[in-house]
Short mmCIF file of C-alpha atoms and ligand atoms in Angstrom, two decimals:
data_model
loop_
_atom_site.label_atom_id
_atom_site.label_comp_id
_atom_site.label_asym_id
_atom_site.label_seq_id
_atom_site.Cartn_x
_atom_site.Cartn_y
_atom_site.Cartn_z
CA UNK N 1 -21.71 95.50 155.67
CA UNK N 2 -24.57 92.72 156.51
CA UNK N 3 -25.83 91.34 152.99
CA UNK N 4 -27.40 88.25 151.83
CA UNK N 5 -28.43 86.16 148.81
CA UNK N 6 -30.87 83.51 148.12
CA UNK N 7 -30.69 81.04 145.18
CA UNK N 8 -33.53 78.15 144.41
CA UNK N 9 -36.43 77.51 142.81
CA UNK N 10 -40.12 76.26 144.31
CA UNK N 11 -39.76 72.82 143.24
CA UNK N 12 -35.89 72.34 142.66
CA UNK N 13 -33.67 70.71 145.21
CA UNK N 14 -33.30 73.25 147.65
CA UNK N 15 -33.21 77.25 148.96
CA UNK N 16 -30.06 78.69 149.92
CA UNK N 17 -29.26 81.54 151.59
CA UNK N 18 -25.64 83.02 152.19
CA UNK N 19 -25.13 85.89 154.49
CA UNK N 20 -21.92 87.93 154.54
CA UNK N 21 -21.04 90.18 157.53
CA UNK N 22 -22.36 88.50 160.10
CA UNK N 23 -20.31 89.01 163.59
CA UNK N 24 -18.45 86.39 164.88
CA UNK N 25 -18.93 84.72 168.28
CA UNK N 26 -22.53 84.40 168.45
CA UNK N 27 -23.84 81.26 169.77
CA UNK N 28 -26.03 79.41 166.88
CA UNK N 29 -27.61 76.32 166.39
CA UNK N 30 -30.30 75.15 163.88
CA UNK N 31 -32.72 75.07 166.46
CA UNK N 32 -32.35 78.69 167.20
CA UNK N 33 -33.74 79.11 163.59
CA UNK N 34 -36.37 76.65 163.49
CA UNK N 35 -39.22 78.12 165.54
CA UNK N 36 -39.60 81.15 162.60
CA UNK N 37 -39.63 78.48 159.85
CA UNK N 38 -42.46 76.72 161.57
CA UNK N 39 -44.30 79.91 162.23
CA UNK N 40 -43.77 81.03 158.44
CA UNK N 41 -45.70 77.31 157.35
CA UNK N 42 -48.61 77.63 159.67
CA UNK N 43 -51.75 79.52 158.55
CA UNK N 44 -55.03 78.93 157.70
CA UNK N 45 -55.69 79.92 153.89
CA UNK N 46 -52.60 77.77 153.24
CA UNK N 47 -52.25 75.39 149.97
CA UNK N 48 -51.64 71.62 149.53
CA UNK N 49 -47.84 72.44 149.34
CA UNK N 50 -47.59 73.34 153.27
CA UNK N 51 -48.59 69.69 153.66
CA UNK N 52 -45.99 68.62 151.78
CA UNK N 53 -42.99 70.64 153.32
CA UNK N 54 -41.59 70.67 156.78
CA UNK N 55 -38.65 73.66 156.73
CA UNK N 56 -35.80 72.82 158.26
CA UNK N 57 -32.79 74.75 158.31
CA UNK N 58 -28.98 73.42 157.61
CA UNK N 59 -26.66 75.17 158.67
CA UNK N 60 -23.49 74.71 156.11
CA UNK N 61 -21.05 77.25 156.70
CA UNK N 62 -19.90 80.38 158.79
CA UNK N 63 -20.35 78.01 162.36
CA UNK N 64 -18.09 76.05 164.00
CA UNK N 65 -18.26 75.10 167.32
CA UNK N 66 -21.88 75.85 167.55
CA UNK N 67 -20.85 79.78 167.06
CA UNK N 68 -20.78 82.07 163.95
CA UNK N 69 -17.16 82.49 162.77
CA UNK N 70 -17.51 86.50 161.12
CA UNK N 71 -17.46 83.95 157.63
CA UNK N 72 -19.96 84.24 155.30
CA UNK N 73 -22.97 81.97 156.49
CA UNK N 74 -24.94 79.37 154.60
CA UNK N 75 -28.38 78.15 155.44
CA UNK N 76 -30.36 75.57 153.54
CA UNK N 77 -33.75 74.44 153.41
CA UNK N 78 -34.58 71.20 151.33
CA UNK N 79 -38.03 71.25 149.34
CA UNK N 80 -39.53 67.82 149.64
CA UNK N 81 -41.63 68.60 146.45
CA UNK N 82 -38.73 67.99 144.57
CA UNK N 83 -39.15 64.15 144.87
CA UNK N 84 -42.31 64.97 142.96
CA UNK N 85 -40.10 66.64 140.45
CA UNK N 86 -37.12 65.10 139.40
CA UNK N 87 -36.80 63.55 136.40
CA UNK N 88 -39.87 63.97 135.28
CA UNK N 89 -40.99 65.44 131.95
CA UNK N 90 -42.53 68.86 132.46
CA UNK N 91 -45.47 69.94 130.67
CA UNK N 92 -44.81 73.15 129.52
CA UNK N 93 -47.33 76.23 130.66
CA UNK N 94 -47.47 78.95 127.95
CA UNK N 95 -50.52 80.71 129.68
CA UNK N 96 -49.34 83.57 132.13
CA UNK N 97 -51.46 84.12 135.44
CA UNK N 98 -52.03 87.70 135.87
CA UNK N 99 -50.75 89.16 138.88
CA UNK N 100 -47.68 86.75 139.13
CA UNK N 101 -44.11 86.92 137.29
CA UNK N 102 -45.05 84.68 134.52
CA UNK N 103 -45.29 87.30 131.82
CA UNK N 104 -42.84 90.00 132.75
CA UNK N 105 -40.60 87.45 133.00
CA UNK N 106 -40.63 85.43 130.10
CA UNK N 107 -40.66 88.81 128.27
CA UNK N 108 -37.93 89.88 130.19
CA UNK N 109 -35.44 86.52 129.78
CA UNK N 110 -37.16 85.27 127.01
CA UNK N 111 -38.00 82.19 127.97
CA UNK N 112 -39.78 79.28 126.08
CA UNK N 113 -42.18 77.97 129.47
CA UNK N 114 -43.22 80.29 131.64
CA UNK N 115 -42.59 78.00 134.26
CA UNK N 116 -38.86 79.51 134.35
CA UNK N 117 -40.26 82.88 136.03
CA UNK N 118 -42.51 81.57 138.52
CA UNK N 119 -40.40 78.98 139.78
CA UNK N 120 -37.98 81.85 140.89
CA UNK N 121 -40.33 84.50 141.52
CA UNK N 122 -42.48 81.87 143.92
CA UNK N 123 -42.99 82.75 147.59
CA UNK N 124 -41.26 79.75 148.41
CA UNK N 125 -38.22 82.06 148.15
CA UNK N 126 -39.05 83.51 151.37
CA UNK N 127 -38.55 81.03 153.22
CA UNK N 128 -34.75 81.55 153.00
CA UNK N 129 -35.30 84.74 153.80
CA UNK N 130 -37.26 83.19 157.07
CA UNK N 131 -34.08 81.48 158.06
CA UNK N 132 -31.80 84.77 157.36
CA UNK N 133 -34.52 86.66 159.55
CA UNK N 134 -34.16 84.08 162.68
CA UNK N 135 -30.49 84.52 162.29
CA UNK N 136 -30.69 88.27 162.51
CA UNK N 137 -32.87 88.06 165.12
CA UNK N 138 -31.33 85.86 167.56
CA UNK N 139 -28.32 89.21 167.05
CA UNK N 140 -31.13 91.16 168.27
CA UNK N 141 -32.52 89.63 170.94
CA UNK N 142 -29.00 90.17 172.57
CA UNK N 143 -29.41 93.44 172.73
CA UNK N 144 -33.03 93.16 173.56
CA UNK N 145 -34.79 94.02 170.33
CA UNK N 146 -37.97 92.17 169.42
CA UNK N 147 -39.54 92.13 166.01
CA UNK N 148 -43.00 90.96 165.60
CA UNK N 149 -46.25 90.82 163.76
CA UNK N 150 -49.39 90.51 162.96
CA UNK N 151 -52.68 90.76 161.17
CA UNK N 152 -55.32 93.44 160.87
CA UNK N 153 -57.21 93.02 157.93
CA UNK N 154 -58.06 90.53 155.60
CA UNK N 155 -60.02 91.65 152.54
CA UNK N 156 -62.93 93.53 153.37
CA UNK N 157 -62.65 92.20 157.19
CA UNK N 158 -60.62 94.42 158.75
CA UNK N 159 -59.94 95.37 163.34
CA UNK N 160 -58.89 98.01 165.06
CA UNK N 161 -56.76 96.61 168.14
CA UNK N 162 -57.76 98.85 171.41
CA UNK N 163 -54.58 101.71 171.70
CA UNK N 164 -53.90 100.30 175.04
CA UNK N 165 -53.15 97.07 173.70
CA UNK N 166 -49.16 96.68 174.11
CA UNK N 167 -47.54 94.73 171.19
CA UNK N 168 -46.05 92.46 172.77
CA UNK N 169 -49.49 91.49 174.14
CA UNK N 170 -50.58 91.60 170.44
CA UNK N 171 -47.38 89.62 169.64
CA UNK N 172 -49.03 86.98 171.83
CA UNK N 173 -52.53 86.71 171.42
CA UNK N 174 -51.74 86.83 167.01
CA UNK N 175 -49.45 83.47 167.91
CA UNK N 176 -52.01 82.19 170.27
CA UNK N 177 -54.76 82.45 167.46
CA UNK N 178 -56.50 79.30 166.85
CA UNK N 179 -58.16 80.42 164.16
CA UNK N 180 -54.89 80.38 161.75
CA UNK N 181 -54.73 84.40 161.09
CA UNK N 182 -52.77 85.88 163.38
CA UNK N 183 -55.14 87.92 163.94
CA UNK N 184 -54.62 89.50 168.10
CA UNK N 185 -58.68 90.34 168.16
CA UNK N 186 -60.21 86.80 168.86
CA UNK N 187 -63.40 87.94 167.60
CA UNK N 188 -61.96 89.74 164.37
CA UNK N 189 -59.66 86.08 163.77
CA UNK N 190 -63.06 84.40 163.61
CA UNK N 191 -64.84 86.45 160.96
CA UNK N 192 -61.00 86.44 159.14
CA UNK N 193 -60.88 82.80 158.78
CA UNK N 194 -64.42 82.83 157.65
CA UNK N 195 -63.74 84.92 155.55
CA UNK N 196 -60.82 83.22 154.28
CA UNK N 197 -63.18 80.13 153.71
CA UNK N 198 -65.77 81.84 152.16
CA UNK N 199 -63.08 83.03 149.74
CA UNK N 200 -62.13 79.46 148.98
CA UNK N 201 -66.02 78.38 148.49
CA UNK N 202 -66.01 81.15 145.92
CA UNK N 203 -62.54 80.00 144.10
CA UNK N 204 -60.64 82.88 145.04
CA UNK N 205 -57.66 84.37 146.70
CA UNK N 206 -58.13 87.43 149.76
CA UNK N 207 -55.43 89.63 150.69
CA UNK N 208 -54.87 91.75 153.51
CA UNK N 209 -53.19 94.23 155.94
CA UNK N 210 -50.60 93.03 158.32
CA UNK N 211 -48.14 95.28 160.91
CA UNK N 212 -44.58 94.17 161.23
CA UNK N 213 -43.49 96.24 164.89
CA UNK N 214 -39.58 96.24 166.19
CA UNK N 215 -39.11 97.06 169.63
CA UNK N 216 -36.38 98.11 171.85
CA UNK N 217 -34.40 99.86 168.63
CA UNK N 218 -32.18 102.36 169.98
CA UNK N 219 -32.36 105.87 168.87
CA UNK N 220 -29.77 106.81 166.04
CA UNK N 221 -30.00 104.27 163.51
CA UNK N 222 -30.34 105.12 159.73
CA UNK N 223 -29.51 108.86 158.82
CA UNK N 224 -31.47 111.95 157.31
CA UNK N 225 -28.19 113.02 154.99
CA UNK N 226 -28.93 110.60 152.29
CA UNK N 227 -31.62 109.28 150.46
CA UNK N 228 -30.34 105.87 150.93
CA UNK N 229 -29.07 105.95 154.06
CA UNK N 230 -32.71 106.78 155.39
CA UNK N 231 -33.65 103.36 157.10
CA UNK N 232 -37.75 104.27 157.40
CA UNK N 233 -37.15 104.47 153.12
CA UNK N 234 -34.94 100.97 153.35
CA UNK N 235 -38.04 99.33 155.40
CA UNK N 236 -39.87 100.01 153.03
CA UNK N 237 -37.79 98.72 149.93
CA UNK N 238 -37.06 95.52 151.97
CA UNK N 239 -40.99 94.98 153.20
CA UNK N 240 -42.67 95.57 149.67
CA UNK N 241 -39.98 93.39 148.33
CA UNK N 242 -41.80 90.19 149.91
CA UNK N 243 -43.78 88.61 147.31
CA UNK N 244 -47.36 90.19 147.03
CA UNK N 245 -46.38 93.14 148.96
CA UNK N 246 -47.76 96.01 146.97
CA UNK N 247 -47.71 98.70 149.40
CA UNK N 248 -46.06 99.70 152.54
CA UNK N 249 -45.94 102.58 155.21
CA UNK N 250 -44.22 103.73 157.93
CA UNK N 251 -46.89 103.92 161.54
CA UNK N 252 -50.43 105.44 160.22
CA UNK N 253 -48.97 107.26 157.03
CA UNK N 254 -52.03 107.28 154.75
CA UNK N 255 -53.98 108.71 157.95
CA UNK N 256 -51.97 111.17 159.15
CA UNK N 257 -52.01 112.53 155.35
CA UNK N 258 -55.91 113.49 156.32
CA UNK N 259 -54.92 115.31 159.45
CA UNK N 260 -53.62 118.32 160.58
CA UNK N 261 -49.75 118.46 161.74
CA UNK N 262 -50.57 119.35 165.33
CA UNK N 263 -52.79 116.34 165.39
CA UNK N 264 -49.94 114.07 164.14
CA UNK N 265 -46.55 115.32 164.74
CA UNK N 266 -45.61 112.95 168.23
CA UNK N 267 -44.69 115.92 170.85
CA UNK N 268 -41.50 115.63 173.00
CA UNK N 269 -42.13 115.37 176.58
CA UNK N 270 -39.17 114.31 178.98
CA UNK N 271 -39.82 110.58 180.71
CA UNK N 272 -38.42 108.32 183.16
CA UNK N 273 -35.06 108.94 183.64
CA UNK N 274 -34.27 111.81 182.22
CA UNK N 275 -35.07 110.48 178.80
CA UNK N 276 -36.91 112.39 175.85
CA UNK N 277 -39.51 110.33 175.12
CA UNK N 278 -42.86 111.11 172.86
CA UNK N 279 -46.29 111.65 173.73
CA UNK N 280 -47.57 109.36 170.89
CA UNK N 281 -45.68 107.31 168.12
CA UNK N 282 -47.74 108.55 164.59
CA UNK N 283 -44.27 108.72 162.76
CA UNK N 284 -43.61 104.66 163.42
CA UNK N 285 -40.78 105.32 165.28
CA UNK N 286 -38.92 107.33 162.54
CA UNK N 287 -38.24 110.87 162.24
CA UNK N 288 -35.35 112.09 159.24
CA UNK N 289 -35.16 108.70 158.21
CA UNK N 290 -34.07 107.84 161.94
CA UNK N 291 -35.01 105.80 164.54
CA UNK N 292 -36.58 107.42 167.59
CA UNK N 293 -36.45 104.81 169.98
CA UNK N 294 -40.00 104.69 169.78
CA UNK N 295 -41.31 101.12 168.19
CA UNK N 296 -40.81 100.97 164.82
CA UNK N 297 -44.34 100.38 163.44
CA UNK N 298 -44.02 98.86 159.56
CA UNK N 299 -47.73 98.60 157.84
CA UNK N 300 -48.07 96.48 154.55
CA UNK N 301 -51.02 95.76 152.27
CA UNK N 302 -50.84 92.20 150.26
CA UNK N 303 -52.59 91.99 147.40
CA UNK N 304 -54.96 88.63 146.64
CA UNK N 305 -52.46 85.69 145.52
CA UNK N 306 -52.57 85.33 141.73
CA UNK N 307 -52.91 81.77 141.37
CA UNK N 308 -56.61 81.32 141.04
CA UNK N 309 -58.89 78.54 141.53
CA UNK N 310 -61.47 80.37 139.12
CA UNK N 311 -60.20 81.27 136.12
CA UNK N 312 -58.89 84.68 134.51
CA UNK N 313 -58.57 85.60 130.69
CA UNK N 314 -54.76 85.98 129.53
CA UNK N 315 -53.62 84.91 126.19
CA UNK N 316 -51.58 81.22 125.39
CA UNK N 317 -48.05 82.31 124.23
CA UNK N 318 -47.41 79.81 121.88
CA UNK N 319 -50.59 80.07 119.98
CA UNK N 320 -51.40 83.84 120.20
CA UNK N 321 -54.64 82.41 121.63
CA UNK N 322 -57.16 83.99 123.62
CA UNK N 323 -57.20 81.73 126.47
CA UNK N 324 -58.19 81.32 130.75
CA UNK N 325 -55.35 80.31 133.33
CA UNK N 326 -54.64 77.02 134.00
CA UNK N 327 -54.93 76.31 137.98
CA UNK N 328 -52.39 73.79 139.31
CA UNK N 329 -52.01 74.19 143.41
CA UNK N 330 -51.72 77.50 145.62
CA UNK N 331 -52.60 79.29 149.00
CA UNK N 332 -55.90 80.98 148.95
CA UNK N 333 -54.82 83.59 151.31
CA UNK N 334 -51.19 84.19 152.58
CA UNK N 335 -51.18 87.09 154.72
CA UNK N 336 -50.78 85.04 158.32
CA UNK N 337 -47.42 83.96 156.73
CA UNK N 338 -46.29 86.91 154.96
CA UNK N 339 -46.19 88.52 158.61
CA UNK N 340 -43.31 86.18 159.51
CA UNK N 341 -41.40 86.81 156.22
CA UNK N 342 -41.95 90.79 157.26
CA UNK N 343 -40.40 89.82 160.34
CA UNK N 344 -37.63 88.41 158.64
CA UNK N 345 -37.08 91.40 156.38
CA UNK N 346 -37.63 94.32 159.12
CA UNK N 347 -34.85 92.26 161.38
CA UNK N 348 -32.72 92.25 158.64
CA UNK N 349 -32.43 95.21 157.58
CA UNK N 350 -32.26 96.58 161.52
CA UNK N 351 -29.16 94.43 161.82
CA UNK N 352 -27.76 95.97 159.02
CA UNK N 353 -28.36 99.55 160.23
CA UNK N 354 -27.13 98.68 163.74
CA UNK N 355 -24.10 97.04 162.16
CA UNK N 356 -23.64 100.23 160.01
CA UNK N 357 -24.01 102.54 163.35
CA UNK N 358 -21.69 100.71 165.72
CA UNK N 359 -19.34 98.55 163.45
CA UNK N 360 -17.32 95.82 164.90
CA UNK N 361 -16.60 91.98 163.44
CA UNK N 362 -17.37 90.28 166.42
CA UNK N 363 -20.46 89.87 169.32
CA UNK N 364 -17.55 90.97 172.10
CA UNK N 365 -16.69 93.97 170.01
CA UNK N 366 -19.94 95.05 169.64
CA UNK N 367 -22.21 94.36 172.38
CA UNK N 368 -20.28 96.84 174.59
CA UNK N 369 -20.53 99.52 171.66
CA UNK N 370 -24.36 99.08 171.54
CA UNK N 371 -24.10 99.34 175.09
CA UNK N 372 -22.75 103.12 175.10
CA UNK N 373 -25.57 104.61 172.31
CA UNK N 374 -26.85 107.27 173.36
CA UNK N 375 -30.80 106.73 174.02
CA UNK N 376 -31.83 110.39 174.07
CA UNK N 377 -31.15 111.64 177.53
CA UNK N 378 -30.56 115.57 177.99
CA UNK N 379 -26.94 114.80 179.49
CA UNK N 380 -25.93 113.52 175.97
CA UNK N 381 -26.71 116.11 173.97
CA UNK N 382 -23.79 119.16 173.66
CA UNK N 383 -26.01 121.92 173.58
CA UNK N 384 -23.98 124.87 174.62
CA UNK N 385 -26.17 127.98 174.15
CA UNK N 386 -22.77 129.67 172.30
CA UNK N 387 -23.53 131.57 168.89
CA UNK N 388 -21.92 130.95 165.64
CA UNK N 389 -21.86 132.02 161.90
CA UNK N 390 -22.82 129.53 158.90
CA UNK N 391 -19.32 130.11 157.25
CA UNK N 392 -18.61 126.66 155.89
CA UNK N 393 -14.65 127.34 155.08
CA UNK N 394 -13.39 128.25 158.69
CA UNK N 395 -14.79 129.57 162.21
CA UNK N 396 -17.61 128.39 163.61
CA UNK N 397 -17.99 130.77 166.08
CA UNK N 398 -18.88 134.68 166.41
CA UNK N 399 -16.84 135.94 168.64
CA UNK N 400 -14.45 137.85 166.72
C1 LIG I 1 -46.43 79.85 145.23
C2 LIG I 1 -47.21 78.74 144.94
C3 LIG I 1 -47.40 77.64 145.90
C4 LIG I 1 -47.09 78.14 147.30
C5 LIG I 1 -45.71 78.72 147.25
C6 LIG I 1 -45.79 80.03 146.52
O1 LIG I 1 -46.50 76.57 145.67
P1 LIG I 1 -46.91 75.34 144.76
O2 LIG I 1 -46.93 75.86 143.37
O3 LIG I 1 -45.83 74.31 144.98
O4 LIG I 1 -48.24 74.87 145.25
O5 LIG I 1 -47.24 77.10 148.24
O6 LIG I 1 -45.21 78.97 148.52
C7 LIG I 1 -44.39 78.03 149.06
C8 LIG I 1 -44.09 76.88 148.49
C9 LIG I 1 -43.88 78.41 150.38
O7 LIG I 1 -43.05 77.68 150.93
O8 LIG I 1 -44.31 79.46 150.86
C10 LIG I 1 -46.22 80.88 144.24
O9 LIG I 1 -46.51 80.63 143.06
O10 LIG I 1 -45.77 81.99 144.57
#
């Protein structure tokens, strides 16, 4: 079983981030890691902190040699805020931002500064979940699976990409953005970021829509027979887990709820090869709570940060005052990043699955095993035309 932790607060020391189940005999190096960190900082919309930080990844257990040992791994990422920090005294902030963890929180654990919750429940979390993702990832990419992402709305400012656009063409043209949004459409980056700057005129925070998209996920992973075990349903969990994540579905979900089924369900055609393949991909490559082998299409909507620059009534907690938020430092609009931490989670949580489908402790144990799926061709299937009878103590047969 592939799990992970992180521990560390926004401005303490440092994020780690242990992962447990993670095959043995893959080839690793920080550097392998690095290029998702960088992506994750990049972004226009971003606060003074990204100025401050520049993630980089230690690697401090689970690989020796330069390859993962099937030990449990640990990655670390220092925060250089936390020279602005230490040893200093803290003022303490008794005035909960809506929108943020402050207040559930310090309800919840009782705390005396509500400082306690959002230090934890900060975004800067994620980016030890970044460096998990880039692990998981560089599993993938062995057996040629390619997680992406990008942006299609932000606010009120929203594209729809041309159906003939591949993604991995969208892949590129969201990291070739100049504009900061990862936005694919050049034109719809350049009203984005304007958008995003009129936002910050105006002393506010924007969210957004972005599209997390695996490809080259073989057909079979995740199972219809439990709840849990449906991976579409685990996506999900895992994507609206990111910070600010309020909502998430599975291809065009909300849409195809206006349509009728013939208009939605993908029909089975047989393609190249042999191979049953779909006519269209409206289920986000998920059907039972399993994967199709069509590309998994993840859609999440990110609500406005909650640190605002104007402020918003709450109440102080240690005067039972009526009082506005206090506004230290934030991003005005984090959707460009949160893509990459969707990344992270959605490569996660396919490593898991594939782990779960083909077992095996190490890279030469399994890479044969992924190998010999089967990807859907007629040939594989046992259908054998013979009648039975649903009698679940004996016989499965009729011929009696
Ligand atoms: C965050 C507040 C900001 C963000 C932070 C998330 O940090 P600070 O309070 O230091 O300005 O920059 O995100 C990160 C530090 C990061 O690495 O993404 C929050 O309150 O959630």
């Amino acid at each position: 079983m592939l799990r992970f932790l992180t521990a560390g607060e926004s401005h303490g020391p440092e994020l780690t981030a242990i992962v447990e189940g993670f095959p043995a005999g893959l080839p690793v190096s920080p550097d392998d890691l690095q290029a998702d960190m960088a992506r994750r900082q990049k972004a226009y919309g971003a606060g003074g902190r990204m100025g401050i930080e520049q993630d980089r990844v230690r690697v401090t257990a689970g690989v020796m040699g330069g390859q993962t040992t099937g030990g449990p791994i640990a990655l670390t990422i220092h925060n250089k805020d936390w020279a602005n920090w230490a040893e200093k005294d803290i003022p303490p902030l008794t005035i909960p931002r809506p929108g943020h963890a402050d207040l559930t929180g310090a309800i919840k654990y009782g705390y005396r500064d509500v400082r306690l919750a959002l230090e934890r429940a900060s975004a800067r979390e994620t980016a030890a979940r970044v460096a998990v993702g880039a692990l998981c990832k560089h599993l993938l990419r062995e057996f040629a699976i390619q997680v992406g992402s990008y942006v299609t709305a932000i606010g009120k400012v929203s594209v729809v990409l041309p159906a003939d656009m591949d993604y991995s063409a969208r892949f590129a043209a969201a990291e070739a953005d100049e504009h900061g949004t990862r936005c694919p459409d050049p034109d719809g980056a350049s009203r984005m970021k304007a958008h995003i700057y009129a936002c910050m005129q105006a002393r506010n925070t924007v969210g957004g829509i972005l599209e997390i998209v695996a490809l080259g996920v073989p057909p079979g992973l995740g199972s219809h027979v439990h709840w849990d075990r449906k991976l579409e349903a685990r996506l999900l969990w895992g994507v609206c887990s990111i910070p600010a994540i309020k909502g998430a579905e599975i291809g065009p979900a909300f849409e195809n709820a206006t349509r009728f089924g013939t208009e939605v369900h993908d029909e089975i055609i047989i393609g190249p090869g042999g191979v049953l393949t779909r006519a269209s991909n409206r289920a986000g490559g998920f059907e039972g709570g399993i994967t199709t082998g069509m590309p998994i299409v993840v859609r999440a909507a990110m609500k406005p940060i909650s640190t605002t620059l104007t402020p918003m009534r709450s109440v102080n907690l240690a005067t039972g005052e009526a009082a506005q938020t206090i506004y230290e430092r934030s991003d005005f609009c984090a959707v460009p990043r949160a893509g990459v931490v969707g990344e992270a989670m959605v490569a996660i949580l396919l490593t898991e699955a594939l782990l779960e489908k083909v077992g095996g402790d190490s890279l030469a144990e399994i890479a044969p095993r992924v190998q010999a799926l089967r990807h859907g061709r007629l040939e594989e299937l046992p259908m054998d035309h013979v009648p039975w009878r649903f009698r679940p103590e004996g016989q499965v047969t009729s011929d009696e």
